């Protein structure tokens, strides 16, 4: 799996990491799992609904989620677009 980061994702990750450095470490561990298998059960990867119906999400830790989409031209490529708590990203 190839992964890229949007500028909004980078800002959100930086903001969360400043508040809690452990969060960034948890993110990188989860990302490694995601790259190896986007549907690893521990990530709880799922398709979103409603106004976010074209997006997907996976869990980093109890509080934080990553919102992303798979590219149309290459389903082995994902673009991460948001990072934060459930209420922040949904």
JSON list of C-alpha atoms in Angstrom, two decimals:
[
{"chain": "A", "resi": 1, "resn": "UNK", "atom": "CA", "xyz": [0.00, 0.00, 0.00]},
{"chain": "A", "resi": 2, "resn": "UNK", "atom": "CA", "xyz": [1.31, 3.40, -0.99]},
{"chain": "A", "resi": 3, "resn": "UNK", "atom": "CA", "xyz": [0.28, 6.31, 1.26]},
{"chain": "A", "resi": 4, "resn": "UNK", "atom": "CA", "xyz": [0.44, 10.08, 0.82]},
{"chain": "A", "resi": 5, "resn": "UNK", "atom": "CA", "xyz": [-0.49, 12.88, 3.19]},
{"chain": "A", "resi": 6, "resn": "UNK", "atom": "CA", "xyz": [-2.59, 15.95, 2.44]},
{"chain": "A", "resi": 7, "resn": "UNK", "atom": "CA", "xyz": [-1.45, 19.29, 3.86]},
{"chain": "A", "resi": 8, "resn": "UNK", "atom": "CA", "xyz": [-4.50, 19.36, 6.17]},
{"chain": "A", "resi": 9, "resn": "UNK", "atom": "CA", "xyz": [-3.52, 15.93, 7.50]},
{"chain": "A", "resi": 10, "resn": "UNK", "atom": "CA", "xyz": [0.05, 17.07, 8.19]},
{"chain": "A", "resi": 11, "resn": "UNK", "atom": "CA", "xyz": [-1.23, 20.10, 10.12]},
{"chain": "A", "resi": 12, "resn": "UNK", "atom": "CA", "xyz": [-3.66, 18.01, 12.17]},
{"chain": "A", "resi": 13, "resn": "UNK", "atom": "CA", "xyz": [-0.99, 15.44, 13.04]},
{"chain": "A", "resi": 14, "resn": "UNK", "atom": "CA", "xyz": [1.48, 18.15, 14.03]},
{"chain": "A", "resi": 15, "resn": "UNK", "atom": "CA", "xyz": [-1.13, 19.86, 16.23]},
{"chain": "A", "resi": 16, "resn": "UNK", "atom": "CA", "xyz": [-2.06, 16.59, 17.98]},
{"chain": "A", "resi": 17, "resn": "UNK", "atom": "CA", "xyz": [1.59, 15.55, 18.38]},
{"chain": "A", "resi": 18, "resn": "UNK", "atom": "CA", "xyz": [2.48, 18.83, 20.09]},
{"chain": "A", "resi": 19, "resn": "UNK", "atom": "CA", "xyz": [-0.27, 18.24, 22.62]},
{"chain": "A", "resi": 20, "resn": "UNK", "atom": "CA", "xyz": [0.73, 14.61, 23.21]},
{"chain": "A", "resi": 21, "resn": "UNK", "atom": "CA", "xyz": [3.97, 13.17, 21.74]},
{"chain": "A", "resi": 22, "resn": "UNK", "atom": "CA", "xyz": [2.71, 9.62, 22.41]},
{"chain": "A", "resi": 23, "resn": "UNK", "atom": "CA", "xyz": [-0.03, 10.24, 19.84]},
{"chain": "A", "resi": 24, "resn": "UNK", "atom": "CA", "xyz": [2.50, 10.60, 17.04]},
{"chain": "A", "resi": 25, "resn": "UNK", "atom": "CA", "xyz": [4.23, 7.36, 18.01]},
{"chain": "A", "resi": 26, "resn": "UNK", "atom": "CA", "xyz": [0.86, 5.55, 18.03]},
{"chain": "A", "resi": 27, "resn": "UNK", "atom": "CA", "xyz": [0.07, 7.00, 14.61]},
{"chain": "A", "resi": 28, "resn": "UNK", "atom": "CA", "xyz": [3.30, 5.68, 13.03]},
{"chain": "A", "resi": 29, "resn": "UNK", "atom": "CA", "xyz": [2.70, 2.22, 14.50]},
{"chain": "A", "resi": 30, "resn": "UNK", "atom": "CA", "xyz": [-0.85, 2.20, 13.12]},
{"chain": "A", "resi": 31, "resn": "UNK", "atom": "CA", "xyz": [0.33, 3.48, 9.76]},
{"chain": "A", "resi": 32, "resn": "UNK", "atom": "CA", "xyz": [2.79, 0.60, 9.47]},
{"chain": "A", "resi": 33, "resn": "UNK", "atom": "CA", "xyz": [-0.08, -1.83, 10.07]},
{"chain": "A", "resi": 34, "resn": "UNK", "atom": "CA", "xyz": [-2.17, 0.05, 7.49]},
{"chain": "A", "resi": 35, "resn": "UNK", "atom": "CA", "xyz": [0.56, -0.12, 4.85]},
{"chain": "A", "resi": 36, "resn": "UNK", "atom": "CA", "xyz": [0.93, -3.88, 5.36]},
{"chain": "A", "resi": 37, "resn": "UNK", "atom": "CA", "xyz": [-2.82, -4.57, 5.50]},
{"chain": "A", "resi": 38, "resn": "UNK", "atom": "CA", "xyz": [-5.37, -1.70, 5.31]},
{"chain": "A", "resi": 39, "resn": "UNK", "atom": "CA", "xyz": [-8.03, -3.98, 6.76]},
{"chain": "A", "resi": 40, "resn": "UNK", "atom": "CA", "xyz": [-6.09, -5.34, 9.73]},
{"chain": "A", "resi": 41, "resn": "UNK", "atom": "CA", "xyz": [-8.75, -5.99, 12.40]},
{"chain": "A", "resi": 42, "resn": "UNK", "atom": "CA", "xyz": [-6.92, -3.89, 15.01]},
{"chain": "A", "resi": 43, "resn": "UNK", "atom": "CA", "xyz": [-7.34, -0.79, 12.80]},
{"chain": "A", "resi": 44, "resn": "UNK", "atom": "CA", "xyz": [-11.14, -1.14, 12.60]},
{"chain": "A", "resi": 45, "resn": "UNK", "atom": "CA", "xyz": [-11.03, 0.24, 9.04]},
{"chain": "A", "resi": 46, "resn": "UNK", "atom": "CA", "xyz": [-14.49, 1.16, 7.81]},
{"chain": "A", "resi": 47, "resn": "UNK", "atom": "CA", "xyz": [-16.28, 3.11, 5.11]},
{"chain": "A", "resi": 48, "resn": "UNK", "atom": "CA", "xyz": [-18.00, 6.27, 6.29]},
{"chain": "A", "resi": 49, "resn": "UNK", "atom": "CA", "xyz": [-21.55, 7.30, 5.52]},
{"chain": "A", "resi": 50, "resn": "UNK", "atom": "CA", "xyz": [-23.59, 10.43, 4.98]},
{"chain": "A", "resi": 51, "resn": "UNK", "atom": "CA", "xyz": [-21.70, 13.46, 3.72]},
{"chain": "A", "resi": 52, "resn": "UNK", "atom": "CA", "xyz": [-18.43, 11.53, 4.18]},
{"chain": "A", "resi": 53, "resn": "UNK", "atom": "CA", "xyz": [-19.63, 8.49, 2.19]},
{"chain": "A", "resi": 54, "resn": "UNK", "atom": "CA", "xyz": [-16.67, 8.58, -0.22]},
{"chain": "A", "resi": 55, "resn": "UNK", "atom": "CA", "xyz": [-14.17, 8.38, 2.63]},
{"chain": "A", "resi": 56, "resn": "UNK", "atom": "CA", "xyz": [-12.79, 5.69, 4.93]},
{"chain": "A", "resi": 57, "resn": "UNK", "atom": "CA", "xyz": [-11.43, 5.74, 8.46]},
{"chain": "A", "resi": 58, "resn": "UNK", "atom": "CA", "xyz": [-9.15, 3.70, 10.68]},
{"chain": "A", "resi": 59, "resn": "UNK", "atom": "CA", "xyz": [-8.44, 3.85, 14.41]},
{"chain": "A", "resi": 60, "resn": "UNK", "atom": "CA", "xyz": [-5.06, 4.90, 15.80]},
{"chain": "A", "resi": 61, "resn": "UNK", "atom": "CA", "xyz": [-5.91, 4.63, 19.49]},
{"chain": "A", "resi": 62, "resn": "UNK", "atom": "CA", "xyz": [-9.01, 4.87, 21.65]},
{"chain": "A", "resi": 63, "resn": "UNK", "atom": "CA", "xyz": [-9.47, 8.58, 20.86]},
{"chain": "A", "resi": 64, "resn": "UNK", "atom": "CA", "xyz": [-7.87, 9.24, 17.47]},
{"chain": "A", "resi": 65, "resn": "UNK", "atom": "CA", "xyz": [-8.91, 8.37, 13.93]},
{"chain": "A", "resi": 66, "resn": "UNK", "atom": "CA", "xyz": [-7.44, 8.83, 10.46]},
{"chain": "A", "resi": 67, "resn": "UNK", "atom": "CA", "xyz": [-9.76, 9.77, 7.59]},
{"chain": "A", "resi": 68, "resn": "UNK", "atom": "CA", "xyz": [-8.59, 8.81, 4.11]},
{"chain": "A", "resi": 69, "resn": "UNK", "atom": "CA", "xyz": [-9.65, 7.76, 0.64]},
{"chain": "A", "resi": 70, "resn": "UNK", "atom": "CA", "xyz": [-8.42, 5.18, -1.84]},
{"chain": "A", "resi": 71, "resn": "UNK", "atom": "CA", "xyz": [-7.52, 6.72, -5.20]},
{"chain": "A", "resi": 72, "resn": "UNK", "atom": "CA", "xyz": [-9.71, 5.71, -8.14]},
{"chain": "A", "resi": 73, "resn": "UNK", "atom": "CA", "xyz": [-6.86, 5.07, -10.51]},
{"chain": "A", "resi": 74, "resn": "UNK", "atom": "CA", "xyz": [-4.94, 2.89, -8.04]},
{"chain": "A", "resi": 75, "resn": "UNK", "atom": "CA", "xyz": [-6.74, 1.07, -5.20]},
{"chain": "A", "resi": 76, "resn": "UNK", "atom": "CA", "xyz": [-3.34, 0.25, -3.69]},
{"chain": "A", "resi": 77, "resn": "UNK", "atom": "CA", "xyz": [-2.86, 3.96, -2.95]},
{"chain": "A", "resi": 78, "resn": "UNK", "atom": "CA", "xyz": [-4.45, 5.94, -0.13]},
{"chain": "A", "resi": 79, "resn": "UNK", "atom": "CA", "xyz": [-4.44, 9.65, 0.68]},
{"chain": "A", "resi": 80, "resn": "UNK", "atom": "CA", "xyz": [-4.71, 10.54, 4.37]},
{"chain": "A", "resi": 81, "resn": "UNK", "atom": "CA", "xyz": [-6.74, 13.73, 4.77]},
{"chain": "A", "resi": 82, "resn": "UNK", "atom": "CA", "xyz": [-7.58, 14.21, 8.46]},
{"chain": "A", "resi": 83, "resn": "UNK", "atom": "CA", "xyz": [-6.45, 13.14, 11.92]},
{"chain": "A", "resi": 84, "resn": "UNK", "atom": "CA", "xyz": [-8.12, 13.70, 15.27]},
{"chain": "A", "resi": 85, "resn": "UNK", "atom": "CA", "xyz": [-10.74, 12.56, 17.72]},
{"chain": "A", "resi": 86, "resn": "UNK", "atom": "CA", "xyz": [-14.07, 11.17, 16.62]},
{"chain": "A", "resi": 87, "resn": "UNK", "atom": "CA", "xyz": [-15.79, 14.55, 17.07]},
{"chain": "A", "resi": 88, "resn": "UNK", "atom": "CA", "xyz": [-13.01, 16.45, 15.28]},
{"chain": "A", "resi": 89, "resn": "UNK", "atom": "CA", "xyz": [-12.93, 14.36, 12.11]},
{"chain": "A", "resi": 90, "resn": "UNK", "atom": "CA", "xyz": [-16.58, 13.38, 11.65]}
]
